[in-house]
Every structure is written in structure tokens, then in C-alpha cells.
Amino acid sequence: MKPNKVILKNKLRVITAPLPVKSSTALILVKVGSRNETKKYNGIAHFAEHMFFKGTKKRPTALDISSLIDGIGGEFNAFTSKEFTGFYIKSAAAHLNLALDVLSDMLLNALVKKEEVERERNVVLEERRMYLDTPMRYISEVFESLLYGDHPLGWDTVGTEKSLQNITRESFLEYMNTYYHPNNMLVVVSGEVKQGKTELLVDEYLGGIKPREIPSFLPAKYNQAKPAVKLFYKDTEQAHMCLGVRSYQTGHPDRYVVSLIHTILGANMSSRLFIELRERRGLAYYVRSGVEEYLDTGAFAAQAGVHQKKIEDSIQVILSEFKKLAEEEISEVELKKAKEYLKGRLILDLEDSREVATLFGLQELLEHKTRTPEEIFKNIDKVTRKDILRVSKDLFKNESLNLAIIGPYKKEGRFLNLLNF
């Protein structure tokens, strides 16, 4: 499966990825996220994502937009991360024209009415409060604030109570006028698509906007020389923790090694952490690992929710599993199983036009190139047991450890003393 890329005259990249299905997904990605924000307007990237759905000149209300997509049985949504924002509509392929019409209309002609800004501000504030009341999710934000400190990568994507109050219609318009330009965007259409015709449709709807220079983001800076702990006090029934290390940036040569380490440690129900923490010791209901890649940095972490009195035991178990990977070569059987898991999950994703659009779209947006599934499989298969050991040694060091905890704790020293192999 090889996607096709066309660059329009206004520098907008258009990617088509045909699939033998009856659906199509139109996805517009913009290379801007919360790491592009200032502290005063922290949260504007996510807030703006909401405002694009609130009406255009052609379709003045949110109901006008949602009724159109609901009327064809389509799925539509958006998402905001630290480095990109995405908007998509998945529908029967016969409605691709309408999907592109609606998406382009939303991004080019959003009304951003003052009264809608005020109304939606309350919605976003409630969304933020929901995240704060969901420690299983919010622990990742606490962990990144520990890693990156007072840097946009360390701020909450949704913003703060104070910063959300600073955002006005005028700041939205300035933000959109700064980042929403064709040379900072791309369109991906996956599913039942006709190459040539699809590019003409995109050109019709988005070919008229002009490119402009896009401001650069603030590079990530850190100089960690010893373990670090951050506590977020909350009177919870369960302690939620995220224990991890700094890892590699997007496109790093060892990215597939890290993905396999993640698979071995905590990607599924037969992973080492799941077996050790849950099945053997009964310490946690949920336990998992994860990898986060940014353009100039990255992180790897294990996450779990445990009984308040069992948190020290759980930390030591996770550290023990990190240490094993950094000291002992894994078996060929375990490595093969991890490889087959990664490849198998990708094969399942390839059956979904939205997953395919996201796969190729993010590669192109962030790396200016795409890798076919076959190329990804080859890169996975190249990884050796020695690679797993080498990268584990590089990642899992005492001085690189970072621990974030949400729970009824106030003394960091209690946990800092645990952070050594």
C-alpha cells in the first residue's frame, strides 16, 4: 500500500490512500498544537478546535453542520495534541464531496461569534474539570509537566482556568490567521477514492488560500542529572502514577526499538508489567506503558492505578522490570511475539480508512515523508535482541527517572528515595 502525494500551487499537500472499502475519510491536519502557545493564551489550540464547529457563513450554526453529517450517517470529530490539530469526516464514499466541502468551510469561514466564544468557554472549562476528576487520564499531564516544566510541552493542552478566560474572539482570529495556512496543513483522503478527481476537489475547496511564513516553536530544553518526583495532591481512593524516562524524538532511528520495548513491557495483557503487577501480585487493575514522540524530544513511561498503601511496592516492581530489560537480553521467542503484535495491530488498523488517513497524514505532516506498511514491517523485523538491550541501557538510568503521582501525598522525599535501580 503506497499513498500518492500531490502538492498544490499554494503548497497544500494532498495525500490519497485507496482502500478496498465503501467508506472514505477526509482528514485535514494542521501543524499547530499547544506547544505553539504562549502562557497567556494556553489552551487556545484546543479551544479553537471547538470553535470551528460553531458555524460558518454558509452554515451559521453548529446544528447546521452536525445535521448535514448526521444526515449521511457520517462520523465527524477533531483532536488537538501538543504538535498538531486534526479534523475529519468519515462517511460513505459517495459523500466525499460533501465531507470536503464541510471541512474546508469550517476551517476557512468560521464565524467565531463573540456569544459562541463565551458559551463554549464554559464547555471547555467543564471539559478541563472532567480531566482533573479523571486521574487515570490526567496523570499523563502531570508527568509531562515534570519532564518539561514551564515550557509549552509541560503545560496542559486544555489550558488553565486563568488562561481560558484570556481568550477572546480577537485572539482566536489572530491565532487562525497565524497558523491556518496551506503550507502548514495537509489533506488526506483514504478509502474508496479516485486519484486525480480527489485532488481536483481539494483544489476547488482549498486551493485559493495563500501560504505565509509560520512562526517556529520553542525548542524543548532540559538537563536532567538526577531522578525527579512531582506530586499532585488529590484525595483519591486510588493512587495513580506515571514512572518513566526521556526517550527519542519523532523519526529517530531507534523508534521501532522503543515501540518493541513498549510492547514487551506494557502494551497488552501478556506484557511483563501486566503479568507482574496484576496477574502475579494483584497490585493494579490497570497497568500499561506508552511512548510519546515530539519533533525534538520524547518520553517512555509506565502507568498504573494502585492502592494507596501499595504504591511503593508497585514502583519497585516497575523499576525491576526496567532494570531487567537493561541488564538481560530478552529471548528470541519474546522478541518475535512483540514484533508480531506490532505488525498485527497495524494490519488491523489498515482495514479502517480513518486509521490509514491518520497513519500517512501524521508521517507526512511531521516528517515530510511517508513509510508504507511494508517498510514499517521491515523496520520492525530488523530489530535484534541486542538492539533491545542497547536502547534499554540508554533509556533506563537512575539519573533519567521521573515519577509523577496523583493521590493524597505531600512529601516527595518518600518516593525520591525509591528511584534507583
mmCIF file with all atom_site columns, C-alpha atoms in Angstrom, residues 298-402:
data_model
loop_
_atom_site.group_PDB
_atom_site.id
_atom_site.type_symbol
_atom_site.label_atom_id
_atom_site.label_alt_id
_atom_site.label_comp_id
_atom_site.label_asym_id
_atom_site.label_entity_id
_atom_site.label_seq_id
_atom_site.pdbx_PDB_ins_code
_atom_site.Cartn_x
_atom_site.Cartn_y
_atom_site.Cartn_z
_atom_site.occupancy
_atom_site.B_iso_or_equiv
_atom_site.pdbx_formal_charge
_atom_site.auth_seq_id
_atom_site.auth_comp_id
_atom_site.auth_asym_id
_atom_site.auth_atom_id
_atom_site.pdbx_PDB_model_num
ATOM 1   C CA . GLY A 1 298 ? 10.190  12.109  23.554 1.00 0.00 ? 298 GLY A CA 1
ATOM 2   C CA . ALA A 1 299 ? 9.243   10.033  26.580 1.00 0.00 ? 299 ALA A CA 1
ATOM 3   C CA . PHE A 1 300 ? 8.593   6.459   27.616 1.00 0.00 ? 300 PHE A CA 1
ATOM 4   C CA . ALA A 1 301 ? 6.573   5.672   30.737 1.00 0.00 ? 301 ALA A CA 1
ATOM 5   C CA . ALA A 1 302 ? 4.672   3.030   32.658 1.00 0.00 ? 302 ALA A CA 1
ATOM 6   C CA . GLN A 1 303 ? 1.366   3.973   34.238 1.00 0.00 ? 303 GLN A CA 1
ATOM 7   C CA . ALA A 1 304 ? -0.766  2.271   36.883 1.00 0.00 ? 304 ALA A CA 1
ATOM 8   C CA . GLY A 1 305 ? -3.509  2.802   39.424 1.00 0.00 ? 305 GLY A CA 1
ATOM 9   C CA . VAL A 1 306 ? -2.832  1.095   42.760 1.00 0.00 ? 306 VAL A CA 1
ATOM 10  C CA . HIS A 1 307 ? -3.935  1.002   46.399 1.00 0.00 ? 307 HIS A CA 1
ATOM 11  C CA . GLN A 1 308 ? -2.514  3.941   48.347 1.00 0.00 ? 308 GLN A CA 1
ATOM 12  C CA . LYS A 1 309 ? -0.648  1.605   50.705 1.00 0.00 ? 309 LYS A CA 1
ATOM 13  C CA . LYS A 1 310 ? 0.813   -0.440  47.850 1.00 0.00 ? 310 LYS A CA 1
ATOM 14  C CA . ILE A 1 311 ? 2.346   2.366   45.816 1.00 0.00 ? 311 ILE A CA 1
ATOM 15  C CA . GLU A 1 312 ? 5.937   1.793   46.989 1.00 0.00 ? 312 GLU A CA 1
ATOM 16  C CA . ASP A 1 313 ? 5.693   -1.901  46.138 1.00 0.00 ? 313 ASP A CA 1
ATOM 17  C CA . SER A 1 314 ? 4.323   -1.063  42.693 1.00 0.00 ? 314 SER A CA 1
ATOM 18  C CA . ILE A 1 315 ? 7.090   1.435   41.970 1.00 0.00 ? 315 ILE A CA 1
ATOM 19  C CA . GLN A 1 316 ? 9.721   -1.140  42.880 1.00 0.00 ? 316 GLN A CA 1
ATOM 20  C CA . VAL A 1 317 ? 8.135   -3.760  40.618 1.00 0.00 ? 317 VAL A CA 1
ATOM 21  C CA . ILE A 1 318 ? 8.145   -1.371  37.652 1.00 0.00 ? 318 ILE A CA 1
ATOM 22  C CA . LEU A 1 319 ? 11.756  -0.381  38.316 1.00 0.00 ? 319 LEU A CA 1
ATOM 23  C CA . SER A 1 320 ? 12.673  -4.041  38.499 1.00 0.00 ? 320 SER A CA 1
ATOM 24  C CA . GLU A 1 321 ? 11.171  -4.678  35.062 1.00 0.00 ? 321 GLU A CA 1
ATOM 25  C CA . PHE A 1 322 ? 13.018  -1.662  33.613 1.00 0.00 ? 322 PHE A CA 1
ATOM 26  C CA . LYS A 1 323 ? 16.247  -2.984  35.113 1.00 0.00 ? 323 LYS A CA 1
ATOM 27  C CA . LYS A 1 324 ? 15.789  -6.482  33.686 1.00 0.00 ? 324 LYS A CA 1
ATOM 28  C CA . LEU A 1 325 ? 15.497  -5.114  30.155 1.00 0.00 ? 325 LEU A CA 1
ATOM 29  C CA . ALA A 1 326 ? 18.636  -3.030  30.646 1.00 0.00 ? 326 ALA A CA 1
ATOM 30  C CA . GLU A 1 327 ? 20.685  -5.950  32.004 1.00 0.00 ? 327 GLU A CA 1
ATOM 31  C CA . GLU A 1 328 ? 19.482  -9.105  30.271 1.00 0.00 ? 328 GLU A CA 1
ATOM 32  C CA . GLU A 1 329 ? 18.859  -9.935  26.635 1.00 0.00 ? 329 GLU A CA 1
ATOM 33  C CA . ILE A 1 330 ? 15.286  -10.988 26.024 1.00 0.00 ? 330 ILE A CA 1
ATOM 34  C CA . SER A 1 331 ? 14.603  -14.332 24.392 1.00 0.00 ? 331 SER A CA 1
ATOM 35  C CA . GLU A 1 332 ? 14.125  -14.690 20.659 1.00 0.00 ? 332 GLU A CA 1
ATOM 36  C CA . VAL A 1 333 ? 10.636  -16.038 21.365 1.00 0.00 ? 333 VAL A CA 1
ATOM 37  C CA . GLU A 1 334 ? 9.604   -12.911 23.300 1.00 0.00 ? 334 GLU A CA 1
ATOM 38  C CA . LEU A 1 335 ? 11.068  -10.608 20.653 1.00 0.00 ? 335 LEU A CA 1
ATOM 39  C CA . LYS A 1 336 ? 9.247   -12.433 17.857 1.00 0.00 ? 336 LYS A CA 1
ATOM 40  C CA . LYS A 1 337 ? 5.976   -12.236 19.790 1.00 0.00 ? 337 LYS A CA 1
ATOM 41  C CA . ALA A 1 338 ? 6.401   -8.467  20.256 1.00 0.00 ? 338 ALA A CA 1
ATOM 42  C CA . LYS A 1 339 ? 7.153   -7.983  16.566 1.00 0.00 ? 339 LYS A CA 1
ATOM 43  C CA . GLU A 1 340 ? 4.112   -9.991  15.504 1.00 0.00 ? 340 GLU A CA 1
ATOM 44  C CA . TYR A 1 341 ? 1.965   -7.973  17.910 1.00 0.00 ? 341 TYR A CA 1
ATOM 45  C CA . LEU A 1 342 ? 3.075   -4.652  16.405 1.00 0.00 ? 342 LEU A CA 1
ATOM 46  C CA . LYS A 1 343 ? 2.628   -5.877  12.852 1.00 0.00 ? 343 LYS A CA 1
ATOM 47  C CA . GLY A 1 344 ? -0.711  -7.479  13.631 1.00 0.00 ? 344 GLY A CA 1
ATOM 48  C CA . ARG A 1 345 ? -2.110  -4.309  15.176 1.00 0.00 ? 345 ARG A CA 1
ATOM 49  C CA . LEU A 1 346 ? -1.029  -2.303  12.158 1.00 0.00 ? 346 LEU A CA 1
ATOM 50  C CA . ILE A 1 347 ? -2.712  -4.789  9.827  1.00 0.00 ? 347 ILE A CA 1
ATOM 51  C CA . LEU A 1 348 ? -5.964  -4.368  11.773 1.00 0.00 ? 348 LEU A CA 1
ATOM 52  C CA . ASP A 1 349 ? -5.649  -0.579  11.534 1.00 0.00 ? 349 ASP A CA 1
ATOM 53  C CA . LEU A 1 350 ? -5.249  -0.828  7.764  1.00 0.00 ? 350 LEU A CA 1
ATOM 54  C CA . GLU A 1 351 ? -8.850  -2.014  7.498  1.00 0.00 ? 351 GLU A CA 1
ATOM 55  C CA . ASP A 1 352 ? -10.107 1.378   8.731  1.00 0.00 ? 352 ASP A CA 1
ATOM 56  C CA . SER A 1 353 ? -9.935  4.378   6.401  1.00 0.00 ? 353 SER A CA 1
ATOM 57  C CA . ARG A 1 354 ? -9.612  6.787   9.339  1.00 0.00 ? 354 ARG A CA 1
ATOM 58  C CA . GLU A 1 355 ? -6.661  4.887   10.802 1.00 0.00 ? 355 GLU A CA 1
ATOM 59  C CA . VAL A 1 356 ? -4.958  4.804   7.399  1.00 0.00 ? 356 VAL A CA 1
ATOM 60  C CA . ALA A 1 357 ? -5.523  8.532   6.891  1.00 0.00 ? 357 ALA A CA 1
ATOM 61  C CA . THR A 1 358 ? -4.033  9.242   10.310 1.00 0.00 ? 358 THR A CA 1
ATOM 62  C CA . LEU A 1 359 ? -1.059  6.917   9.734  1.00 0.00 ? 359 LEU A CA 1
ATOM 63  C CA . PHE A 1 360 ? 0.035   8.535   6.482  1.00 0.00 ? 360 PHE A CA 1
ATOM 64  C CA . GLY A 1 361 ? -1.088  12.031  7.415  1.00 0.00 ? 361 GLY A CA 1
ATOM 65  C CA . LEU A 1 362 ? 0.967   12.344  10.588 1.00 0.00 ? 362 LEU A CA 1
ATOM 66  C CA . GLN A 1 363 ? 4.060   10.905  8.936  1.00 0.00 ? 363 GLN A CA 1
ATOM 67  C CA . GLU A 1 364 ? 3.845   13.475  6.161  1.00 0.00 ? 364 GLU A CA 1
ATOM 68  C CA . LEU A 1 365 ? 2.883   16.362  8.439  1.00 0.00 ? 365 LEU A CA 1
ATOM 69  C CA . LEU A 1 366 ? 5.690   15.841  10.949 1.00 0.00 ? 366 LEU A CA 1
ATOM 70  C CA . GLU A 1 367 ? 8.406   14.168  8.867  1.00 0.00 ? 367 GLU A CA 1
ATOM 71  C CA . HIS A 1 368 ? 7.612   15.250  5.292  1.00 0.00 ? 368 HIS A CA 1
ATOM 72  C CA . LYS A 1 369 ? 7.695   11.640  4.138  1.00 0.00 ? 369 LYS A CA 1
ATOM 73  C CA . THR A 1 370 ? 5.596   8.507   4.395  1.00 0.00 ? 370 THR A CA 1
ATOM 74  C CA . ARG A 1 371 ? 6.508   4.898   5.007  1.00 0.00 ? 371 ARG A CA 1
ATOM 75  C CA . THR A 1 372 ? 4.365   2.122   3.604  1.00 0.00 ? 372 THR A CA 1
ATOM 76  C CA . PRO A 1 373 ? 3.183   -0.650  5.925  1.00 0.00 ? 373 PRO A CA 1
ATOM 77  C CA . GLU A 1 374 ? 5.644   -2.952  4.190  1.00 0.00 ? 374 GLU A CA 1
ATOM 78  C CA . GLU A 1 375 ? 8.514   -0.589  5.023  1.00 0.00 ? 375 GLU A CA 1
ATOM 79  C CA . ILE A 1 376 ? 7.337   -0.384  8.628  1.00 0.00 ? 376 ILE A CA 1
ATOM 80  C CA . PHE A 1 377 ? 7.219   -4.182  8.841  1.00 0.00 ? 377 PHE A CA 1
ATOM 81  C CA . LYS A 1 378 ? 10.802  -4.388  7.546  1.00 0.00 ? 378 LYS A CA 1
ATOM 82  C CA . ASN A 1 379 ? 11.993  -1.860  10.121 1.00 0.00 ? 379 ASN A CA 1
ATOM 83  C CA . ILE A 1 380 ? 10.302  -3.817  12.895 1.00 0.00 ? 380 ILE A CA 1
ATOM 84  C CA . ASP A 1 381 ? 11.809  -7.099  11.702 1.00 0.00 ? 381 ASP A CA 1
ATOM 85  C CA . LYS A 1 382 ? 15.321  -5.586  11.623 1.00 0.00 ? 382 LYS A CA 1
ATOM 86  C CA . VAL A 1 383 ? 15.342  -5.053  15.393 1.00 0.00 ? 383 VAL A CA 1
ATOM 87  C CA . THR A 1 384 ? 17.521  -7.554  17.257 1.00 0.00 ? 384 THR A CA 1
ATOM 88  C CA . ARG A 1 385 ? 17.749  -8.710  20.857 1.00 0.00 ? 385 ARG A CA 1
ATOM 89  C CA . LYS A 1 386 ? 20.964  -6.689  21.155 1.00 0.00 ? 386 LYS A CA 1
ATOM 90  C CA . ASP A 1 387 ? 19.080  -3.572  19.987 1.00 0.00 ? 387 ASP A CA 1
ATOM 91  C CA . ILE A 1 388 ? 16.526  -4.040  22.771 1.00 0.00 ? 388 ILE A CA 1
ATOM 92  C CA . LEU A 1 389 ? 19.341  -4.355  25.331 1.00 0.00 ? 389 LEU A CA 1
ATOM 93  C CA . ARG A 1 390 ? 21.310  -1.400  23.911 1.00 0.00 ? 390 ARG A CA 1
ATOM 94  C CA . VAL A 1 391 ? 18.370  1.006   23.875 1.00 0.00 ? 391 VAL A CA 1
ATOM 95  C CA . SER A 1 392 ? 17.111  -0.181  27.269 1.00 0.00 ? 392 SER A CA 1
ATOM 96  C CA . LYS A 1 393 ? 20.554  0.591   28.734 1.00 0.00 ? 393 LYS A CA 1
ATOM 97  C CA . ASP A 1 394 ? 20.383  4.052   27.179 1.00 0.00 ? 394 ASP A CA 1
ATOM 98  C CA . LEU A 1 395 ? 16.886  4.794   28.481 1.00 0.00 ? 395 LEU A CA 1
ATOM 99  C CA . PHE A 1 396 ? 16.722  3.184   31.907 1.00 0.00 ? 396 PHE A CA 1
ATOM 100 C CA . LYS A 1 397 ? 19.277  5.000   34.072 1.00 0.00 ? 397 LYS A CA 1
ATOM 101 C CA . ASN A 1 398 ? 18.938  6.254   37.640 1.00 0.00 ? 398 ASN A CA 1
ATOM 102 C CA . GLU A 1 399 ? 19.526  9.871   36.672 1.00 0.00 ? 399 GLU A CA 1
ATOM 103 C CA . SER A 1 400 ? 16.830  9.705   33.979 1.00 0.00 ? 400 SER A CA 1
ATOM 104 C CA . LEU A 1 401 ? 13.948  8.512   36.166 1.00 0.00 ? 401 LEU A CA 1
ATOM 105 C CA . ASN A 1 402 ? 10.837  10.657  36.551 1.00 0.00 ? 402 ASN A CA 1
#
